[in-house]
Amino acid sequence: MDFLPIFLAMRDRRVLVVGDGQMADAKCRGALKTSARVTVFADNPSEQAFAWERSGDITLCAGLPEPTDFRDVTVVYAAHQSDQINDQIAAMAREKGAIVNVLDRTDACDFITPAIVDRDPVVVAIGTEGSAPVLARQIKADIEAMLPAGLGRFARLANGFRTRVRALPEGFARRNFWRDAFKAEGLVANASDEVIRQGFEALLERHIQSEPEPGSVAFVGAGPGDPELLTLKARRLIHEAEVVIYDRLVGKGALELARREAKFIDVGKKGFGVHATQDVINEHLVREAQAGFKVVRLKGGDPSVFGRLDEELAALSEYGIESSVVPGITSASAGAASLKQSLTRRDRNSSITFMTAHDAKGYAEHDWRQLVRSGQALAIYMGRKSASFLQGRLLMAGGDQDLVVTCVENISRPEERRFTSTLSRFAQRLDDDRWNGPLIIFVGIGDDQGVGISTAPVVKGASNGSH
Ligand code: SAH
C-alpha cells in the first residue's frame, strides 16, 4: 500500500478547486458532500459550477489563485488542463501546508480520491491506487447493492442510543449489544425511527437481563492458504472473533478477515524447533477464554490433521471452557486438487494414509513393510527435512524405486510449485532446489497434467503390491 486510507476532518476547513470541466466538477461534488467551504477558480465555469455558486454552495473566482488565496486551505485539487499550471498550483499549495491532488497524475498527488458508497455517516471508500478505476467502480456497484438505503439513518439512530448502552458494562458486553443490533437487518431497511428506537430498547433490555456470555474457543481450519478455500463458517467466526490465536501456516488472507481491533496472538510453530511451546499456547487459550472473549484458534489446513488439537481441547475442558471445531481443507486435499488428481482412485489406490515423517520425538517410525505391501498412496506431512530418511525406509521395505512421487509446496498460494519424480530420486531433488515452504510429499500419486518434470510413469504397480 502506498496510500494511507484515512477520513479527513473537514469541518471549518477550506477546499480549493482549480480548473473547469467535468473532472473539476467531480472533485467539487465530492468536496461538497462534506461540511468544508469550497472555492473554485475557473476560466470557463460549467453550468453546474454557476448553479452551485447561485445556491451559495461554492465561491466562484476567475483566473488562477494567488498565494494569499491558500489561507486556511487544507485540500487542493489541481484540475487545470495545463500540467505546468497544475505544478505551480501544487507548489504554492504545499508551501501553505495544504495537500494536493493533481488531475490524472497519481505520482504527483499527496492524496487520491477513492470511489465512495455514501450512506452518510456510513461511508465506504474504495481505492486501487490509480491502477484500476474501472474495477473500483465495479466494486462500488456491488457494495451499493449490498447496503440498504436506510443504513445511514440507522447508524445515526444507533449513535443517539450510545448513552443508553452505557447501562451495560464496558467492553464485550457493549460490543455484543451492537453486534446484535446491527444484525437486526429487518430494522435497517424500512423501519421508522420510532420502530428502530423501540427495537434498540427491547434488545438492550434483553442484554441487561442476560448473564454475560462466557468466553469460548473455536478451533478453525484456515485451509492451505488461499482465503477462498475457507468455509463460510470459518469466515464468520474469524470476523466475530475478539481474539485470534494463529500459527505460522495460517495465510494472511484469513487473518485479514478479522476485525482490526481484535487481539492477535502469533504462536507460529516452526517444524523442528519450537516457537511457542504447547504449554504457552494452552495458557493463551485458557486465559483469553476465561476473560470472557470469543477466541478463534486458527490452524492451517484442518485442525484435526497434525494440529495437536487434542492437547488444546484437553486444556480447555480442564477449565470447563466451551469449545468447538470447524473443519478446514487439509493440505493433502488441496494438493490433490491442484494436481487434478484424486486422493484415491479405482485400480490405483483404494486407501491413502496421511502420515508425518517426524513427530515430537524426532523421525517417526511406521510399519514400512506394511505400508509398501498395502499398495496404498501416502500423503506425507512435514516430510521435507526427513525426506532421505523416508526414502531409505520405503526402499528398504521393498518400495519400487520407480514409484511416482510428487512434491507440492505452498499449496494454493501464489508461490505454489511442484515436481514429479521417483522414489529413488525425490529426496535429492528436494535438497537441490531449496524447497523451503510447507510441502506435501505424495507417494504413488503423480502429476498427469505434465506440469513439472515427470520422470516416471504416473503410477507403477501401486495396486499390485509392488508399492
Ligand atoms: N493441519 C494442517 C497440517 C499441519 S502440519 C493441514 O491439515 O494441512 C504442517 C504441515 O502441513 C507442513 O509441514 C506441510 O507438510 C503441510 N502444509 C500445511 N500447509 C501447506 C501448504 N499450503 N502447502 C503444502 N503443505 C502444507
CSV table of N, CA, C and O in Angstrom, one decimal, residues 93-136:
chain,number,residue,atom,x,y,z
A,93,ALA,N,0.4,25.5,-3.0
A,93,ALA,CA,-0.4,24.8,-2.0
A,93,ALA,C,0.4,24.2,-0.9
A,93,ALA,O,0.2,24.4,0.3
A,94,ARG,N,1.4,23.5,-1.3
A,94,ARG,CA,2.3,22.8,-0.4
A,94,ARG,C,3.0,23.8,0.5
A,94,ARG,O,3.2,23.5,1.7
A,95,GLU,N,3.4,24.9,-0.1
A,95,GLU,CA,4.1,25.9,0.7
A,95,GLU,C,3.2,26.4,1.9
A,95,GLU,O,3.7,26.7,2.9
A,96,LYS,N,1.9,26.4,1.6
A,96,LYS,CA,1.0,26.8,2.6
A,96,LYS,C,0.5,25.7,3.5
A,96,LYS,O,-0.5,25.8,4.3
A,97,GLY,N,1.0,24.5,3.3
A,97,GLY,CA,0.7,23.4,4.2
A,97,GLY,C,-0.5,22.6,3.7
A,97,GLY,O,-1.1,21.8,4.5
A,98,ALA,N,-1.0,22.8,2.5
A,98,ALA,CA,-2.2,22.1,2.1
A,98,ALA,C,-1.7,20.8,1.4
A,98,ALA,O,-0.6,20.7,1.0
A,99,ILE,N,-2.6,19.8,1.3
A,99,ILE,CA,-2.3,18.6,0.5
A,99,ILE,C,-3.0,18.7,-0.9
A,99,ILE,O,-4.1,19.3,-1.0
A,100,VAL,N,-2.3,18.1,-1.9
A,100,VAL,CA,-2.7,18.4,-3.3
A,100,VAL,C,-3.0,17.1,-4.0
A,100,VAL,O,-2.3,16.1,-3.9
A,101,ASN,N,-4.1,17.2,-4.8
A,101,ASN,CA,-4.4,16.1,-5.8
A,101,ASN,C,-4.3,16.7,-7.1
A,101,ASN,O,-4.9,17.7,-7.5
A,102,VAL,N,-3.4,16.1,-8.0
A,102,VAL,CA,-3.2,16.7,-9.3
A,102,VAL,C,-3.9,15.7,-10.3
A,102,VAL,O,-3.7,14.5,-10.3
A,103,LEU,N,-4.7,16.4,-11.1
A,103,LEU,CA,-5.6,15.6,-12.0
A,103,LEU,C,-4.8,14.6,-12.9
A,103,LEU,O,-3.8,15.0,-13.5
A,104,ASP,N,-5.2,13.3,-12.8
A,104,ASP,CA,-4.6,12.3,-13.7
A,104,ASP,C,-3.2,12.0,-13.5
A,104,ASP,O,-2.5,11.5,-14.4
A,105,ARG,N,-2.6,12.5,-12.4
A,105,ARG,CA,-1.1,12.2,-12.2
A,105,ARG,C,-0.9,11.7,-10.8
A,105,ARG,O,-0.5,12.5,-9.9
A,106,THR,N,-1.2,10.4,-10.6
A,106,THR,CA,-1.1,9.8,-9.3
A,106,THR,C,0.3,10.1,-8.7
A,106,THR,O,0.4,10.3,-7.5
A,107,ASP,N,1.4,10.0,-9.5
A,107,ASP,CA,2.7,10.2,-8.9
A,107,ASP,C,2.9,11.6,-8.4
A,107,ASP,O,3.8,11.8,-7.5
A,108,ALA,N,2.1,12.6,-8.8
A,108,ALA,CA,2.3,14.0,-8.3
A,108,ALA,C,1.3,14.3,-7.2
A,108,ALA,O,1.2,15.4,-6.8
A,109,CYS,N,0.6,13.3,-6.7
A,109,CYS,CA,-0.5,13.5,-5.8
A,109,CYS,C,-0.1,13.3,-4.3
A,109,CYS,O,0.7,12.3,-4.1
A,110,ASP,N,-0.5,14.2,-3.4
A,110,ASP,CA,-0.3,13.9,-2.0
A,110,ASP,C,-1.4,12.9,-1.5
A,110,ASP,O,-1.3,12.2,-0.5
A,111,PHE,N,-2.5,13.0,-2.2
A,111,PHE,CA,-3.6,12.1,-1.8
A,111,PHE,C,-4.4,11.8,-3.1
A,111,PHE,O,-4.3,12.5,-4.1
A,112,ILE,N,-5.2,10.7,-3.1
A,112,ILE,CA,-6.0,10.4,-4.3
A,112,ILE,C,-7.4,10.2,-3.7
A,112,ILE,O,-7.7,9.9,-2.6
A,113,THR,N,-8.4,10.4,-4.6
A,113,THR,CA,-9.8,10.3,-4.2
A,113,THR,C,-10.4,8.9,-4.5
A,113,THR,O,-10.3,8.5,-5.6
A,114,PRO,N,-10.9,8.3,-3.5
A,114,PRO,CA,-11.4,7.0,-3.7
A,114,PRO,C,-12.8,7.0,-4.3
A,114,PRO,O,-13.4,8.1,-4.3
A,115,ALA,N,-13.3,5.9,-4.9
A,115,ALA,CA,-14.7,5.8,-5.2
A,115,ALA,C,-15.4,5.6,-3.9
A,115,ALA,O,-14.9,5.0,-3.0
A,116,ILE,N,-16.6,6.2,-3.7
A,116,ILE,CA,-17.3,6.1,-2.4
A,116,ILE,C,-18.7,5.6,-2.6
A,116,ILE,O,-19.4,5.8,-3.6
A,117,VAL,N,-19.1,4.8,-1.6
A,117,VAL,CA,-20.5,4.5,-1.4
A,117,VAL,C,-21.0,5.3,-0.2
A,117,VAL,O,-20.4,5.1,0.9
A,118,ASP,N,-21.9,6.1,-0.4
A,118,ASP,CA,-22.3,7.1,0.6
A,118,ASP,C,-23.6,6.8,1.3
A,118,ASP,O,-24.7,6.9,0.7
A,119,ARG,N,-23.5,6.3,2.5
A,119,ARG,CA,-24.7,6.2,3.4
A,119,ARG,C,-24.4,7.0,4.6
A,119,ARG,O,-24.4,6.5,5.7
A,120,ASP,N,-24.1,8.3,4.4
A,120,ASP,CA,-23.7,9.1,5.5
A,120,ASP,C,-24.5,8.9,6.7
A,120,ASP,O,-25.7,8.9,6.7
A,121,PRO,N,-23.8,8.7,7.9
A,121,PRO,CA,-22.4,8.7,8.2
A,121,PRO,C,-21.6,7.5,7.9
A,121,PRO,O,-20.4,7.4,8.2
A,122,VAL,N,-22.3,6.5,7.3
A,122,VAL,CA,-21.5,5.3,6.9
A,122,VAL,C,-21.0,5.5,5.5
A,122,VAL,O,-21.8,5.7,4.5
A,123,VAL,N,-19.7,5.5,5.3
A,123,VAL,CA,-19.1,5.8,4.0
A,123,VAL,C,-18.1,4.7,3.7
A,123,VAL,O,-17.2,4.4,4.6
A,124,VAL,N,-18.2,4.1,2.6
A,124,VAL,CA,-17.2,3.1,2.2
A,124,VAL,C,-16.4,3.7,1.1
A,124,VAL,O,-16.9,4.2,0.1
A,125,ALA,N,-15.1,3.7,1.3
A,125,ALA,CA,-14.2,4.3,0.3
A,125,ALA,C,-13.4,3.1,-0.4
A,125,ALA,O,-12.9,2.2,0.3
A,126,ILE,N,-13.3,3.2,-1.7
A,126,ILE,CA,-12.7,2.1,-2.5
A,126,ILE,C,-11.6,2.7,-3.3
A,126,ILE,O,-11.8,3.6,-4.1
A,127,GLY,N,-10.4,2.2,-3.1
A,127,GLY,CA,-9.2,2.7,-3.9
A,127,GLY,C,-8.5,1.6,-4.5
A,127,GLY,O,-8.4,0.5,-4.0
A,128,THR,N,-7.8,1.9,-5.7
A,128,THR,CA,-7.0,1.0,-6.3
A,128,THR,C,-5.6,1.6,-6.6
A,128,THR,O,-4.8,1.2,-7.4
A,129,GLU,N,-5.3,2.7,-5.9
A,129,GLU,CA,-4.1,3.5,-6.0
A,129,GLU,C,-3.9,3.9,-7.5
A,129,GLU,O,-2.8,3.8,-8.0
A,130,GLY,N,-5.0,4.1,-8.1
A,130,GLY,CA,-4.9,4.6,-9.5
A,130,GLY,C,-4.7,3.5,-10.5
A,130,GLY,O,-4.7,3.7,-11.7
A,131,SER,N,-4.6,2.2,-10.1
A,131,SER,CA,-4.3,1.2,-11.0
A,131,SER,C,-5.5,0.6,-11.8
A,131,SER,O,-5.3,0.1,-12.9
A,132,ALA,N,-6.7,0.7,-11.2
A,132,ALA,CA,-7.8,0.1,-11.9
A,132,ALA,C,-9.1,0.8,-11.6
A,132,ALA,O,-9.9,0.2,-10.9
A,133,PRO,N,-9.3,2.0,-12.1
A,133,PRO,CA,-10.5,2.7,-11.7
A,133,PRO,C,-11.8,2.0,-12.1
A,133,PRO,O,-12.8,2.1,-11.4
A,134,VAL,N,-11.8,1.2,-13.2
A,134,VAL,CA,-13.0,0.5,-13.6
A,134,VAL,C,-13.3,-0.6,-12.6
A,134,VAL,O,-14.5,-0.8,-12.2
A,135,LEU,N,-12.3,-1.2,-12.1
A,135,LEU,CA,-12.5,-2.2,-11.0
A,135,LEU,C,-13.1,-1.5,-9.8
A,135,LEU,O,-14.1,-2.1,-9.2
A,136,ALA,N,-12.6,-0.4,-9.4
A,136,ALA,CA,-13.1,0.3,-8.2
A,136,ALA,C,-14.6,0.6,-8.4
A,136,ALA,O,-15.4,0.5,-7.5
